[in-house]
Amino acid sequence: MSLELRPLHPLFAAEASDIDLRQALEPSQVSAIERAMDEYAVLVFRNQALSQTEQVRFAESFGPLDLGLRKLHGGAAHRLDYEALIDISNVAPDGSLAQRDSRKVVSNIANQLWHSDSSFQQPKAQYSMLSAVVLPSKGGETEFADLRAAYDALPDDLRGEIAGLEAEHYALHSRILLGDTNYTAEQMATIPPVRWPLAQIHPGSGRPLLFVGVHAREIVGYSLAEGRMLLSDLLEHATQREFVYHHGWQVGDLVMWDNRSTIHRGRRYDLTERRELRRSTTEDLLPVRMVA
Ligand code: OGA
Ligand code: MN
């Protein structure tokens, strides 16, 4: 099966065509996409206006789906037809524009900090698929940074220092950074922090990668201050312009990324305009391998 691939960046990311994601995929198509993901880490499919049902079916071809932070708000009103579709929008459940100070908008803004989806939980996320439904007139692009290129470019001393180190990731850290601190003790405990090695081997390509992002709040065995400073330096390193693919959205785009080998962030936009995307995400069920 041929999946047509056109690189979008010197290091990673490709536009994938010659496939209709609205149809149930053949096993050979699923493996062609998996192979392309192992190589490129970000695939852009244009003109694929999937229905919600089609998006869930497409996502389920790659494994069980993750609900992300929705488990904190169990039973809360949801605008989409499936629990497993994550509403990446500034729209309230009743269809009106969400209030600027609402948790919904805070969560949109939290997505503007560099992160890997669900890195705050076990299992974390493998693939995310984000489909654009309504876009603002400007802004609201999404950027992706290549964590394998970031590892390759680490100076030897830093590579040596992070070998064997683990970072602790916590679900509410990004929210707390943005001033959204009003959580019950029960909510704070719903998703306990998890630890991931800073230097990991990407299972599909065998390449080492630097696993950082905003959910990481400390380095195990370091003082809080020293750990946060190192995390912030590593994140700055990983997100240098030459490691970043910038995606300008068109309605009907579906962008699929590997959360193990990339981090991403949304860009600012005018919150009085609607921006509606739908995300489906699969769980990363493979054991995480540390760089020896
Ligand atoms: C996401 C995300 C960024 C954006 O859907 O996981 O982080 O640009 N989105 O909306
Ligand atoms: Mn995200």
Coordinates of C-alpha atoms and ligand atoms in Angstrom, one line a residue:
M1 CA 0.0 0.0 0.0
S2 CA 1.4 3.4 -1.0
L3 CA 1.2 6.3 1.4
E4 CA 2.4 9.3 -0.4
L5 CA 4.8 11.3 1.9
R6 CA 6.2 14.8 1.3
P7 CA 8.6 16.1 3.9
L8 CA 7.6 19.5 5.5
H9 CA 10.7 20.2 7.4
P10 CA 14.4 19.2 7.2
L11 CA 14.3 17.0 10.3
F12 CA 10.8 15.6 10.7
A13 CA 7.1 16.1 9.7
A14 CA 5.6 15.1 6.4
E15 CA 2.4 15.7 4.5
A16 CA 0.7 12.3 3.9
S17 CA -1.7 11.8 1.0
D18 CA -3.2 9.2 -1.2
I19 CA -5.4 7.9 1.6
D20 CA -9.0 8.5 2.7
L21 CA -9.2 8.5 6.5
R22 CA -13.0 8.4 6.4
Q23 CA -12.9 4.8 5.3
A24 CA -12.0 1.9 7.6
L25 CA -8.3 1.3 7.2
E26 CA -6.8 -1.9 5.9
P27 CA -4.1 -3.4 8.1
S28 CA -1.5 -2.5 5.5
Q29 CA -2.6 1.1 5.7
V30 CA -2.4 1.1 9.4
S31 CA 1.2 -0.3 9.3
A32 CA 2.2 2.2 6.5
I33 CA 1.0 5.1 8.8
E34 CA 2.9 3.6 11.8
R35 CA 6.1 3.3 9.8
A36 CA 5.7 6.8 8.5
M37 CA 5.1 8.0 12.1
D38 CA 8.2 6.2 13.3
E39 CA 10.2 8.1 10.7
Y40 CA 8.5 11.5 10.6
A41 CA 6.8 11.8 14.0
V42 CA 4.2 14.3 12.6
L43 CA 1.9 13.6 9.7
V44 CA -0.3 16.2 8.1
F45 CA -3.4 14.9 6.3
R46 CA -5.2 17.7 4.3
N47 CA -8.8 17.7 3.3
Q48 CA -10.0 15.0 5.7
A49 CA -13.1 16.4 7.3
L50 CA -13.9 13.4 9.5
S51 CA -17.1 13.0 11.3
Q52 CA -16.8 12.3 15.0
T53 CA -17.6 8.6 14.4
E54 CA -15.0 8.5 11.6
Q55 CA -12.3 10.1 13.8
V56 CA -12.9 7.6 16.7
R57 CA -12.8 4.7 14.3
F58 CA -9.6 6.0 12.7
A59 CA -8.0 6.5 16.1
E60 CA -9.0 3.1 17.4
S61 CA -7.0 1.5 14.5
F62 CA -3.9 2.4 16.5
G63 CA -4.9 1.2 20.0
P64 CA -7.0 2.0 23.0
L65 CA -8.0 5.6 23.5
D66 CA -6.9 8.0 26.3
L67 CA -9.3 10.5 28.0
G68 CA -6.5 12.8 29.3
L69 CA -7.6 15.3 31.9
R70 CA -11.3 14.5 31.5
K71 CA -11.1 11.9 34.3
L72 CA -10.7 14.9 36.7
H73 CA -14.1 16.2 35.7
G74 CA -16.1 12.9 35.6
G75 CA -19.7 13.4 34.6
A76 CA -19.1 17.1 33.5
A77 CA -21.0 18.2 30.4
H78 CA -19.3 17.3 27.2
R79 CA -19.9 18.9 23.8
L80 CA -18.9 16.0 21.7
D81 CA -20.6 12.6 21.0
Y82 CA -17.8 10.5 22.3
E83 CA -16.0 10.6 25.7
A84 CA -12.8 9.6 23.9
L85 CA -12.9 12.8 21.7
I86 CA -11.3 15.7 23.4
D87 CA -12.9 19.0 22.7
I88 CA -10.0 21.4 21.9
S89 CA -12.1 24.5 21.6
N90 CA -13.0 27.7 23.3
V91 CA -16.7 26.8 23.2
A92 CA -18.8 26.0 26.2
P93 CA -21.0 22.8 26.4
D94 CA -24.1 24.9 25.4
G95 CA -22.4 26.0 22.2
S96 CA -21.6 29.6 23.3
L97 CA -18.1 31.1 23.3
A98 CA -16.5 30.1 26.7
Q99 CA -15.9 32.8 29.2
R100 CA -12.3 34.1 29.1
D101 CA -11.7 33.2 32.7
S102 CA -13.4 29.8 32.5
R103 CA -11.5 26.5 33.1
K104 CA -12.1 25.6 29.4
V105 CA -10.2 28.7 28.2
V106 CA -7.4 28.1 30.8
S107 CA -7.1 24.6 29.5
N108 CA -6.8 26.0 25.9
I109 CA -4.1 28.4 27.2
A110 CA -2.3 25.5 29.0
N111 CA -2.1 23.8 25.5
Q112 CA 0.0 26.8 24.5
L113 CA 2.8 25.6 26.8
W114 CA 5.2 23.0 25.2
H115 CA 4.0 19.5 26.2
S116 CA 3.6 15.8 25.4
D117 CA -0.1 14.8 25.8
S118 CA -0.9 12.9 29.0
S119 CA 2.8 12.7 30.0
F120 CA 1.4 13.2 33.5
Q121 CA -0.1 9.7 33.7
Q122 CA 0.7 6.0 33.2
P123 CA 0.0 5.1 30.4
K124 CA 1.0 8.3 28.8
A125 CA -0.1 9.1 25.2
Q126 CA 1.3 7.5 22.1
Y127 CA -0.4 9.1 19.1
S128 CA -2.6 12.2 19.1
M129 CA -4.8 13.1 16.1
L130 CA -6.2 16.6 15.9
S131 CA -8.8 17.6 13.4
A132 CA -9.6 21.2 12.6
V133 CA -13.3 22.1 12.4
V134 CA -13.5 25.9 12.9
L135 CA -10.5 28.3 12.9
P136 CA -9.9 31.9 13.9
S137 CA -9.1 34.4 11.2
K138 CA -5.5 34.5 12.4
G139 CA -3.2 32.9 15.1
G140 CA -4.0 29.5 16.6
E141 CA -1.3 27.6 14.8
T142 CA 0.3 24.6 16.3
E143 CA 4.0 24.0 16.7
F144 CA 5.9 20.7 17.1
A145 CA 9.4 20.1 18.3
D146 CA 11.5 17.1 17.4
L147 CA 12.8 15.5 20.6
R148 CA 15.1 13.1 18.8
A149 CA 16.9 16.0 17.0
A150 CA 17.0 17.7 20.4
Y151 CA 18.8 14.7 22.0
D152 CA 21.2 14.4 19.0
A153 CA 22.2 18.1 19.5
L154 CA 22.8 17.9 23.3
P155 CA 26.4 18.7 24.3
D156 CA 28.3 15.7 25.8
D157 CA 28.3 17.0 29.3
L158 CA 24.5 17.5 29.4
R159 CA 24.0 14.1 27.8
G160 CA 26.2 12.6 30.5
E161 CA 24.3 14.5 33.3
I162 CA 20.8 13.4 32.2
A163 CA 21.7 9.7 31.6
G164 CA 19.7 7.8 34.3
L165 CA 17.8 10.9 35.5
E166 CA 14.0 10.9 35.8
A167 CA 11.6 13.8 35.9
E168 CA 8.3 13.8 37.8
H169 CA 5.3 14.8 35.7
Y170 CA 2.1 16.1 37.3
A171 CA -1.3 16.7 35.7
L172 CA -2.1 20.0 37.3
H173 CA 1.4 21.6 37.1
S174 CA 0.6 23.5 34.0
R175 CA -2.7 24.6 35.3
I176 CA -1.2 25.8 38.6
L177 CA 1.5 27.7 36.6
L178 CA -1.3 29.6 34.9
G179 CA -3.0 30.4 38.2
D180 CA -5.8 27.8 38.0
T181 CA -5.3 26.5 41.5
N182 CA -8.8 25.8 42.7
Y183 CA -8.8 22.0 42.8
T184 CA -10.2 19.8 45.6
A185 CA -7.8 17.4 47.4
E186 CA -9.6 14.6 45.6
Q187 CA -9.0 16.1 42.2
M188 CA -5.4 16.7 43.1
A189 CA -5.0 13.0 44.0
T190 CA -7.0 11.6 41.0
I191 CA -4.0 11.5 38.8
P192 CA -0.9 10.9 40.9
P193 CA 2.5 12.1 39.6
V194 CA 4.5 9.8 37.4
R195 CA 8.3 9.6 36.6
W196 CA 9.8 9.3 33.2
P197 CA 13.5 9.1 32.2
L198 CA 14.8 12.3 30.6
A199 CA 16.7 10.3 28.0
Q200 CA 14.6 7.6 26.3
I201 CA 14.9 5.3 23.3
H202 CA 12.1 5.7 20.8
P203 CA 10.6 2.2 20.3
G204 CA 9.8 2.5 16.6
S205 CA 13.1 4.0 15.3
G206 CA 15.5 3.0 18.1
R207 CA 16.7 6.6 18.3
P208 CA 17.4 8.4 21.6
L209 CA 15.2 11.3 22.6
L210 CA 15.0 14.1 25.2
F211 CA 11.7 13.8 27.0
V212 CA 10.8 17.2 28.4
G213 CA 7.7 19.4 28.5
V214 CA 5.6 21.5 30.9
H215 CA 4.1 18.6 32.8
A216 CA 7.6 17.9 34.2
R217 CA 7.8 19.7 37.5
E218 CA 10.9 18.3 39.1
I219 CA 13.9 16.1 38.7
V220 CA 14.1 13.2 41.0
G221 CA 17.1 13.6 43.4
Y222 CA 17.6 17.3 42.6
S223 CA 16.5 20.2 44.7
L224 CA 13.3 21.8 43.4
A225 CA 15.2 24.9 42.2
E226 CA 18.0 23.1 40.5
G227 CA 15.7 20.5 38.9
R228 CA 13.3 23.2 37.5
M229 CA 16.2 25.2 36.2
L230 CA 17.6 22.2 34.4
L231 CA 14.2 21.3 33.0
S232 CA 13.8 24.8 31.8
D233 CA 17.2 24.8 30.1
L234 CA 16.5 21.4 28.5
L235 CA 13.1 22.6 27.2
E236 CA 14.7 25.7 25.8
H237 CA 17.3 23.5 24.0
A238 CA 14.6 21.2 22.6
T239 CA 12.5 24.0 21.2
Q240 CA 15.1 25.9 19.2
R241 CA 13.6 27.1 15.9
E242 CA 15.5 24.6 13.8
F243 CA 13.8 21.7 15.7
V244 CA 10.3 23.2 15.2
Y245 CA 7.7 22.5 12.6
H246 CA 5.0 25.3 12.5
H247 CA 1.6 24.1 11.3
G248 CA -0.8 26.7 9.9
W249 CA -4.2 25.1 10.0
Q250 CA -6.9 24.7 7.3
V251 CA -10.3 23.4 8.1
G252 CA -10.3 19.7 7.3
D253 CA -6.7 19.1 8.3
L254 CA -5.9 16.2 10.5
V255 CA -2.5 16.3 12.1
M256 CA -1.2 13.2 13.8
W257 CA 1.8 13.2 16.1
D258 CA 3.9 10.9 18.2
N259 CA 3.9 12.1 21.8
R260 CA 6.9 10.0 22.5
S261 CA 9.2 11.7 20.0
T262 CA 7.7 15.2 19.9
I263 CA 6.3 18.0 22.0
H264 CA 3.8 20.6 20.8
R265 CA 2.1 23.8 21.7
G266 CA -0.8 25.9 20.4
R267 CA -0.2 29.6 19.6
R268 CA -2.2 32.5 20.8
Y269 CA -5.3 33.7 19.0
D270 CA -8.2 36.1 19.7
L271 CA -10.3 34.3 22.2
T272 CA -13.4 36.2 21.0
E273 CA -13.2 34.2 17.8
R274 CA -14.1 30.5 17.7
R275 CA -11.5 27.8 17.4
E276 CA -12.7 24.3 17.4
L277 CA -10.6 21.2 16.9
R278 CA -11.2 17.6 18.0
R279 CA -8.5 15.4 19.4
S280 CA -8.3 11.6 19.7
T281 CA -5.3 10.1 21.5
T282 CA -4.0 6.5 21.9
E283 CA -2.4 5.1 25.0
D284 CA 1.4 4.3 25.0
L285 CA 1.4 0.7 26.2
L286 CA 5.0 -0.1 25.5
P287 CA 7.5 0.0 28.4
V288 CA 9.6 3.1 28.4
R289 CA 13.3 2.4 27.8
M290 CA 15.9 4.6 29.3
V291 CA 19.1 5.5 27.4
A292 CA 21.8 3.3 29.0
Ligands
OGA1 C1 -3.8 19.2 21.9 C2 -3.1 20.5 21.9 C3 -2.7 22.6 20.7 C4 -3.5 23.4 19.9 O1 -4.8 19.2 21.2 O2 -3.3 18.3 22.5 O3 -2.1 20.7 22.7 O4 -3.0 24.1 19.0 N1 -3.5 21.4 21.0 O5 -4.8 23.4 20.0
MN2 MN -1.7 18.7 23.6

